[in-house]
mmCIF file of C-alpha atoms in Angstrom:
data_model
loop_
_atom_site.group_PDB
_atom_site.id
_atom_site.type_symbol
_atom_site.label_atom_id
_atom_site.label_comp_id
_atom_site.label_asym_id
_atom_site.label_seq_id
_atom_site.Cartn_x
_atom_site.Cartn_y
_atom_site.Cartn_z
ATOM 1 C CA MET A 1 24.664 -0.247 23.195
ATOM 2 C CA LEU A 2 23.190 1.450 20.145
ATOM 3 C CA ASP A 3 23.707 5.174 19.589
ATOM 4 C CA HIS A 4 21.002 7.807 18.956
ATOM 5 C CA ASN A 5 20.235 6.177 15.580
ATOM 6 C CA GLY A 6 19.559 2.826 17.217
ATOM 7 C CA GLY A 7 15.822 3.440 17.061
ATOM 8 C CA PHE A 8 16.006 3.482 13.268
ATOM 9 C CA VAL A 9 17.865 0.157 13.224
ATOM 10 C CA LEU A 10 15.323 -1.427 15.567
ATOM 11 C CA ALA A 11 12.442 0.018 13.528
ATOM 12 C CA ALA A 12 13.888 -1.442 10.302
ATOM 13 C CA LEU A 13 14.332 -4.861 11.919
ATOM 14 C CA LEU A 14 10.896 -4.867 13.561
ATOM 15 C CA ILE A 15 9.010 -3.696 10.463
ATOM 16 C CA THR A 16 10.822 -6.282 8.321
ATOM 17 C CA GLY A 17 10.013 -9.026 10.830
ATOM 18 C CA ALA A 18 6.388 -7.940 11.165
ATOM 19 C CA VAL A 19 5.751 -7.724 7.409
ATOM 20 C CA LEU A 20 7.450 -11.030 6.586
ATOM 21 C CA GLY A 21 5.826 -12.733 9.575
ATOM 22 C CA GLY A 22 2.441 -11.347 8.563
ATOM 23 C CA TYR A 23 2.878 -12.539 4.988
ATOM 24 C CA LEU A 24 3.891 -15.989 6.222
ATOM 25 C CA LEU A 25 0.823 -16.171 8.476
ATOM 26 C CA TYR A 26 -1.376 -15.108 5.548
ATOM 27 C CA LEU A 27 0.018 -17.888 3.345
ATOM 28 C CA ARG A 28 -0.315 -20.499 6.075
ATOM 29 C CA SER A 29 -3.876 -19.498 6.862
ATOM 30 C CA ARG A 30 -4.821 -19.693 3.169
ATOM 31 C CA LEU A 31 -3.210 -23.106 2.945
ATOM 32 C CA ALA A 32 -5.113 -24.284 6.013
ATOM 33 C CA GLY A 33 -8.380 -22.923 4.598
ATOM 34 C CA LEU A 34 -7.859 -24.610 1.229
ATOM 35 C CA ARG A 35 -6.946 -27.924 2.888
ATOM 36 C CA ARG A 36 -10.133 -27.739 4.942
ATOM 37 C CA GLN A 37 -12.152 -27.113 1.784
ATOM 38 C CA LEU A 38 -10.523 -30.069 0.045
ATOM 39 C CA GLU A 39 -11.259 -32.308 3.015
ATOM 40 C CA ARG A 40 -14.880 -31.203 2.975
ATOM 41 C CA GLY A 41 -14.914 -31.615 -0.786
ATOM 42 C CA ARG A 42 -16.942 -28.455 -1.301
ATOM 43 C CA PRO A 43 -15.434 -25.494 -3.060
ATOM 44 C CA ALA A 44 -17.901 -23.181 -1.339
ATOM 45 C CA SER A 45 -15.732 -20.104 -1.000
ATOM 46 C CA VAL A 46 -13.232 -20.438 -3.797
ATOM 47 C CA GLY A 47 -14.208 -16.959 -4.977
ATOM 48 C CA ALA A 48 -13.134 -15.501 -1.671
ATOM 49 C CA GLU A 49 -9.787 -17.203 -2.022
ATOM 50 C CA GLY A 50 -9.239 -15.310 -5.240
ATOM 51 C CA GLU A 51 -7.207 -18.062 -6.819
ATOM 52 C CA GLY A 52 -9.778 -20.432 -8.130
ATOM 53 C CA ARG A 53 -8.348 -22.029 -11.172
ATOM 54 C CA ALA A 54 -9.465 -25.174 -12.811
ATOM 55 C CA ALA A 55 -6.815 -27.843 -12.528
ATOM 56 C CA GLY A 56 -5.567 -29.154 -15.806
ATOM 57 C CA GLY A 57 -6.138 -25.804 -17.472
ATOM 58 C CA ASP A 58 -3.189 -25.992 -19.782
ATOM 59 C CA HIS A 59 -3.559 -22.420 -20.828
ATOM 60 C CA GLY A 60 -3.846 -20.778 -17.468
ATOM 61 C CA PRO A 61 -6.645 -19.946 -15.167
ATOM 62 C CA ARG A 62 -10.243 -20.255 -16.177
ATOM 63 C CA GLY A 63 -12.085 -17.658 -14.230
ATOM 64 C CA GLU A 64 -9.456 -15.999 -12.125
ATOM 65 C CA HIS A 65 -11.623 -15.910 -9.051
ATOM 66 C CA GLY A 66 -12.960 -19.355 -9.419
ATOM 67 C CA GLN A 67 -16.549 -18.274 -9.943
ATOM 68 C CA ARG A 68 -16.978 -20.762 -12.749
ATOM 69 C CA ALA A 69 -16.026 -23.591 -10.456
ATOM 70 C CA GLN A 70 -18.582 -22.671 -7.874
ATOM 71 C CA GLN A 71 -21.706 -24.697 -7.805
ATOM 72 C CA PRO A 72 -24.797 -24.296 -5.728
ATOM 73 C CA VAL A 73 -24.448 -26.456 -2.655
ATOM 74 C CA MET B 1 8.848 -31.951 4.554
ATOM 75 C CA THR B 2 11.451 -29.982 2.581
ATOM 76 C CA THR B 3 9.274 -26.884 2.858
ATOM 77 C CA ARG B 4 9.070 -27.279 6.633
ATOM 78 C CA LEU B 5 12.857 -27.736 6.870
ATOM 79 C CA LEU B 6 13.336 -24.574 4.822
ATOM 80 C CA GLY B 7 11.047 -22.760 7.246
ATOM 81 C CA TYR B 8 13.058 -23.823 10.290
ATOM 82 C CA ALA B 9 16.349 -23.093 8.521
ATOM 83 C CA SER B 10 15.247 -19.591 7.544
ATOM 84 C CA LEU B 11 14.021 -18.892 11.093
ATOM 85 C CA LEU B 12 17.348 -19.999 12.565
ATOM 86 C CA LEU B 13 19.451 -18.104 10.018
ATOM 87 C CA LEU B 14 17.365 -14.927 10.294
ATOM 88 C CA GLY B 15 17.628 -15.078 14.088
ATOM 89 C CA LEU B 16 21.414 -15.414 13.895
ATOM 90 C CA SER B 17 21.567 -12.614 11.352
ATOM 91 C CA ALA B 18 19.477 -10.285 13.559
ATOM 92 C CA LEU B 19 21.690 -11.070 16.568
ATOM 93 C CA GLY B 20 24.790 -10.419 14.475
ATOM 94 C CA THR B 21 23.339 -7.123 13.259
ATOM 95 C CA LEU B 22 22.620 -5.930 16.794
ATOM 96 C CA LEU B 23 25.532 -7.429 18.726
ATOM 97 C CA LEU B 24 28.470 -8.109 16.390
ATOM 98 C CA ALA B 25 28.308 -5.474 13.653
ATOM 99 C CA ARG B 26 30.518 -2.463 14.281
ATOM 100 C CA PRO B 27 29.067 1.022 13.880
ATOM 101 C CA ASP B 28 30.223 2.922 10.809
ATOM 102 C CA ARG B 29 32.752 5.739 11.322
ATOM 103 C CA VAL B 30 30.489 8.285 9.591
ATOM 104 C CA GLN B 31 26.956 6.904 9.924
ATOM 105 C CA GLY B 32 27.226 5.368 13.380
ATOM 106 C CA ASP B 33 24.723 2.633 14.184
ATOM 107 C CA ALA B 34 22.380 3.616 11.338
ATOM 108 C CA ALA B 35 24.744 1.717 9.024
ATOM 109 C CA ARG B 36 23.611 -1.561 10.636
ATOM 110 C CA ILE B 37 20.504 -1.304 8.463
ATOM 111 C CA VAL B 38 22.751 -2.473 5.605
ATOM 112 C CA TYR B 39 22.343 -6.049 6.928
ATOM 113 C CA VAL B 40 18.599 -5.896 6.296
ATOM 114 C CA HIS B 41 18.252 -3.478 3.393
ATOM 115 C CA VAL B 42 20.861 -4.997 1.041
ATOM 116 C CA PRO B 43 19.795 -8.664 1.442
ATOM 117 C CA LEU B 44 16.173 -7.641 0.899
ATOM 118 C CA ALA B 45 17.171 -5.890 -2.333
ATOM 119 C CA TRP B 46 19.225 -8.906 -3.423
ATOM 120 C CA VAL B 47 16.308 -11.255 -2.864
ATOM 121 C CA ALA B 48 13.948 -8.898 -4.707
ATOM 122 C CA PHE B 49 16.309 -8.958 -7.717
ATOM 123 C CA LEU B 50 16.547 -12.742 -7.460
ATOM 124 C CA ALA B 51 12.748 -12.980 -7.324
ATOM 125 C CA PHE B 52 12.363 -10.891 -10.471
ATOM 126 C CA PHE B 53 15.013 -12.966 -12.253
ATOM 127 C CA VAL B 54 12.962 -16.060 -11.387
ATOM 128 C CA VAL B 55 9.844 -14.296 -12.749
ATOM 129 C CA PHE B 56 11.740 -13.529 -15.963
ATOM 130 C CA VAL B 57 12.907 -17.133 -16.438
ATOM 131 C CA ALA B 58 9.500 -18.564 -15.524
ATOM 132 C CA SER B 59 7.749 -16.119 -17.868
ATOM 133 C CA VAL B 60 9.958 -17.074 -20.825
ATOM 134 C CA ALA B 61 9.470 -20.763 -20.042
ATOM 135 C CA TYR B 62 5.700 -20.345 -19.696
ATOM 136 C CA LEU B 63 5.359 -18.552 -23.025
ATOM 137 C CA ARG B 64 7.377 -21.330 -24.708
ATOM 138 C CA THR B 65 5.752 -24.347 -23.061
ATOM 139 C CA ARG B 66 2.407 -23.092 -21.635
ATOM 140 C CA ARG B 67 2.904 -25.402 -18.676
ATOM 141 C CA PRO B 68 0.952 -24.123 -15.627
ATOM 142 C CA GLY B 69 3.876 -24.947 -13.317
ATOM 143 C CA TRP B 70 5.946 -22.120 -14.843
ATOM 144 C CA ASP B 71 3.064 -19.711 -14.396
ATOM 145 C CA ARG B 72 2.714 -20.730 -10.748
ATOM 146 C CA LEU B 73 6.448 -20.234 -10.185
ATOM 147 C CA GLY B 74 6.392 -16.805 -11.853
ATOM 148 C CA HIS B 75 3.331 -15.743 -9.892
ATOM 149 C CA ALA B 76 4.775 -16.909 -6.565
ATOM 150 C CA ALA B 77 8.143 -15.244 -7.191
ATOM 151 C CA ALA B 78 6.471 -11.992 -8.304
ATOM 152 C CA GLU B 79 4.309 -11.794 -5.183
ATOM 153 C CA VAL B 80 7.221 -12.525 -2.840
ATOM 154 C CA GLY B 81 9.369 -10.090 -4.846
ATOM 155 C CA VAL B 82 6.803 -7.327 -4.389
ATOM 156 C CA VAL B 83 6.752 -7.949 -0.618
ATOM 157 C CA PHE B 84 10.564 -7.761 -0.504
ATOM 158 C CA THR B 85 10.687 -4.655 -2.714
ATOM 159 C CA SER B 86 8.155 -2.954 -0.434
ATOM 160 C CA LEU B 87 10.495 -3.683 2.467
ATOM 161 C CA VAL B 88 13.490 -2.408 0.479
ATOM 162 C CA LEU B 89 11.671 0.904 0.014
ATOM 163 C CA VAL B 90 10.619 1.085 3.681
ATOM 164 C CA THR B 91 14.006 0.143 5.182
ATOM 165 C CA GLY B 92 15.761 2.458 2.713
ATOM 166 C CA SER B 93 13.516 5.284 3.828
ATOM 167 C CA ILE B 94 14.222 4.509 7.495
ATOM 168 C CA TRP B 95 17.950 4.521 6.740
ATOM 169 C CA GLY B 96 17.731 7.668 4.640
ATOM 170 C CA TYR B 97 16.108 9.839 7.295
ATOM 171 C CA PRO B 98 18.975 9.951 9.814
ATOM 172 C CA ILE B 99 21.646 10.106 7.091
ATOM 173 C CA TRP B 100 20.102 12.318 4.383
ATOM 174 C CA GLY B 101 17.644 14.168 6.583
ATOM 175 C CA THR B 102 14.664 13.102 4.476
ATOM 176 C CA TRP B 103 12.455 10.035 4.231
ATOM 177 C CA TRP B 104 12.287 10.183 0.443
ATOM 178 C CA SER B 105 14.121 11.809 -2.442
ATOM 179 C CA TRP B 106 13.454 11.527 -6.173
ATOM 180 C CA ASP B 107 16.918 10.156 -6.572
ATOM 181 C CA PRO B 108 17.588 7.806 -9.554
ATOM 182 C CA LYS B 109 18.074 4.730 -7.356
ATOM 183 C CA LEU B 110 14.940 5.326 -5.308
ATOM 184 C CA THR B 111 12.845 6.323 -8.285
ATOM 185 C CA THR B 112 13.832 3.318 -10.409
ATOM 186 C CA THR B 113 13.161 1.034 -7.426
ATOM 187 C CA LEU B 114 9.706 2.539 -7.020
ATOM 188 C CA ILE B 115 9.089 1.986 -10.751
ATOM 189 C CA LEU B 116 10.221 -1.642 -10.317
ATOM 190 C CA TRP B 117 7.682 -2.061 -7.500
ATOM 191 C CA PHE B 118 4.883 -0.655 -9.658
ATOM 192 C CA MET B 119 5.865 -2.899 -12.594
ATOM 193 C CA TYR B 120 5.568 -6.106 -10.593
ATOM 194 C CA LEU B 121 2.403 -4.855 -8.968
ATOM 195 C CA ALA B 122 1.141 -4.502 -12.554
ATOM 196 C CA TYR B 123 2.228 -8.113 -13.205
ATOM 197 C CA LEU B 124 0.090 -9.304 -10.282
ATOM 198 C CA MET B 125 -2.887 -7.184 -11.315
ATOM 199 C CA VAL B 126 -2.737 -8.241 -14.963
ATOM 200 C CA ARG B 127 -2.558 -11.887 -13.936
ATOM 201 C CA ALA B 128 -5.480 -11.521 -11.542
ATOM 202 C CA TYR B 129 -7.825 -9.396 -13.616
ATOM 203 C CA ALA B 130 -7.225 -10.172 -17.317
ATOM 204 C CA GLU B 131 -10.355 -11.716 -18.790
ATOM 205 C CA GLY B 132 -10.800 -14.897 -20.777
ATOM 206 C CA GLY B 133 -8.067 -16.865 -19.013
ATOM 207 C CA ARG B 134 -5.364 -14.778 -20.690
ATOM 208 C CA GLY B 135 -3.953 -13.505 -17.367
ATOM 209 C CA PRO B 136 -0.914 -15.817 -17.231
ATOM 210 C CA VAL B 137 0.078 -14.988 -20.827
ATOM 211 C CA TYR B 138 -0.231 -11.226 -20.370
ATOM 212 C CA ALA B 139 1.494 -11.436 -16.988
ATOM 213 C CA ALA B 140 4.392 -13.403 -18.513
ATOM 214 C CA VAL B 141 4.866 -10.622 -21.074
ATOM 215 C CA VAL B 142 4.845 -8.020 -18.281
ATOM 216 C CA GLY B 143 7.281 -10.214 -16.314
ATOM 217 C CA ILE B 144 9.758 -10.232 -19.190
ATOM 218 C CA ILE B 145 9.500 -6.504 -19.959
ATOM 219 C CA SER B 146 9.703 -5.504 -16.282
ATOM 220 C CA PHE B 147 12.992 -7.313 -15.787
ATOM 221 C CA VAL B 148 14.678 -4.616 -17.898
ATOM 222 C CA ASP B 149 14.389 -2.334 -14.852
ATOM 223 C CA VAL B 150 16.430 -4.634 -12.568
ATOM 224 C CA PRO B 151 19.880 -3.836 -14.035
ATOM 225 C CA ILE B 152 18.834 -0.173 -14.293
ATOM 226 C CA VAL B 153 18.112 -0.121 -10.541
ATOM 227 C CA TYR B 154 21.381 -1.904 -9.792
ATOM 228 C CA LEU B 155 23.538 0.385 -11.926
ATOM 229 C CA SER B 156 21.642 3.636 -11.352
ATOM 230 C CA SER B 157 24.044 4.758 -8.633
ATOM 231 C CA VAL B 158 26.957 4.132 -11.011
ATOM 232 C CA TRP B 159 25.389 5.768 -14.086
ATOM 233 C CA TRP B 160 23.894 8.856 -12.450
ATOM 234 C CA ARG B 161 24.845 11.266 -9.712
ATOM 235 C CA THR B 162 22.869 10.053 -6.749
ATOM 236 C CA LEU B 163 22.527 10.314 -2.986
ATOM 237 C CA HIS B 164 22.514 6.546 -2.763
ATOM 238 C CA PRO B 165 25.862 4.811 -2.211
ATOM 239 C CA ALA B 166 27.356 2.478 -4.832
ATOM 240 C CA PRO B 167 26.300 -1.197 -4.777
ATOM 241 C CA VAL B 168 27.873 -3.306 -2.023
ATOM 242 C CA LEU B 169 27.333 -6.607 -3.859
ATOM 243 C CA GLY B 170 27.939 -7.858 -7.378
ATOM 244 C CA PRO B 171 30.212 -6.744 -10.216
ATOM 245 C CA ALA B 172 29.705 -2.997 -9.631
ATOM 246 C CA ALA B 173 30.368 -3.245 -5.893
ATOM 247 C CA ALA B 174 32.873 -1.104 -4.082
ATOM 248 C CA GLN B 175 35.431 -3.124 -2.125
ATOM 249 C CA GLN B 176 34.229 -3.973 1.372
ATOM 250 C CA SER B 177 36.081 -4.607 4.580
ATOM 251 C CA THR B 178 35.989 -8.241 5.669
ATOM 252 C CA ASP B 179 33.968 -7.642 8.863
ATOM 253 C CA ILE B 180 30.938 -6.366 6.913
ATOM 254 C CA VAL B 181 31.183 -9.138 4.294
ATOM 255 C CA GLY B 182 30.796 -12.031 6.770
ATOM 256 C CA LEU B 183 27.598 -10.741 8.353
ATOM 257 C CA LEU B 184 26.260 -9.583 5.020
ATOM 258 C CA LEU B 185 26.728 -13.059 3.545
ATOM 259 C CA LEU B 186 24.936 -14.611 6.527
ATOM 260 C CA ALA B 187 21.999 -12.229 6.057
ATOM 261 C CA LEU B 188 22.034 -12.892 2.328
ATOM 262 C CA VAL B 189 21.827 -16.648 2.816
ATOM 263 C CA ALA B 190 19.119 -16.242 5.486
ATOM 264 C CA PHE B 191 16.869 -14.094 3.290
ATOM 265 C CA THR B 192 17.490 -16.310 0.245
ATOM 266 C CA VAL B 193 16.402 -19.421 2.174
ATOM 267 C CA LEU B 194 13.339 -17.498 3.373
ATOM 268 C CA PHE B 195 12.590 -16.529 -0.242
ATOM 269 C CA VAL B 196 12.702 -20.158 -1.391
ATOM 270 C CA TYR B 197 10.461 -21.151 1.536
ATOM 271 C CA LEU B 198 7.877 -18.429 0.793
ATOM 272 C CA VAL B 199 7.834 -19.230 -2.940
ATOM 273 C CA ARG B 200 7.200 -22.909 -2.214
ATOM 274 C CA LEU B 201 4.368 -22.027 0.165
ATOM 275 C CA ARG B 202 2.860 -19.620 -2.377
ATOM 276 C CA MET B 203 3.021 -22.239 -5.126
ATOM 277 C CA GLU B 204 1.347 -24.735 -2.807
ATOM 278 C CA VAL B 205 -1.475 -22.239 -2.244
ATOM 279 C CA ASP B 206 -1.968 -21.890 -6.025
ATOM 280 C CA MET B 207 -1.930 -25.658 -6.536
ATOM 281 C CA LEU B 208 -4.468 -26.285 -3.779
ATOM 282 C CA ALA B 209 -6.685 -23.445 -5.034
ATOM 283 C CA GLU B 210 -6.711 -25.093 -8.467
ATOM 284 C CA ARG B 211 -7.645 -28.447 -6.930
ATOM 285 C CA VAL B 212 -10.432 -26.849 -4.895
ATOM 286 C CA ALA B 213 -11.747 -25.064 -7.978
ATOM 287 C CA ALA B 214 -11.696 -28.300 -9.951
ATOM 288 C CA ALA B 215 -13.297 -30.430 -7.240
ATOM 289 C CA PRO B 216 -16.879 -31.426 -8.062
ATOM 290 C CA ALA B 217 -19.432 -29.693 -5.890
ATOM 291 C CA GLY B 218 -20.674 -31.784 -3.002
ATOM 292 C CA ALA B 219 -18.128 -34.521 -3.710
#
């Protein structure tokens, strides 16, 4: 079994797993949210997503938080 | 489909790597079991360097072509790189405490790594908050300048007197015994596959966000 430093090894492994797992869950939940919005066809909370960028913007994002793309619904 | 396969592959490889770290790796003669952290800490650092190399290439390509795909790649790699660098700092600190007796030291290796983390955090902030749609251009410039710190981090333990051991991978690496190399390569492959998977997911998020932003209201 592990010696008296084993706790540090386990901590390193667990923290790494938790952070990477958390980041993966965050990405998957954002993907799911965006897919739902596309299916509904209403960009109601693009601002909250923080990534709203007009497609076809050849020179980068227009309105980094997508506010410009939001329309009253 | 490819993204999903990458996800399963990274899960399998990371599981094998964790089992190898806990069950197969031999404790170090001096450090004991604390040395097993090498199988997490070093691959994380390798992937962080790889991520910032991708940011560098994507930034150069974006400034030359202005194609949004390069910007998306740079952004995705920078974000994943910052996550990995955060973990490099945390696992290094966890390793340092039992061996050096301190969680942190203003040692050249640690300090330059912290600077690297701040630089790519700046990349993400510049890209997110620059006004007038200039974020990707400014971020690409930051992405190119910041890459200068990567070789400095790598060689800092060779150039300066430092607590941190010499690199275990790459041209400046000290020679390793074969039993550490096998497990280290497995961990390296596992984290690299995970990196590719996360970058693809992150790029997909950006692409969908752009489509949502461009979709006509109430369509």
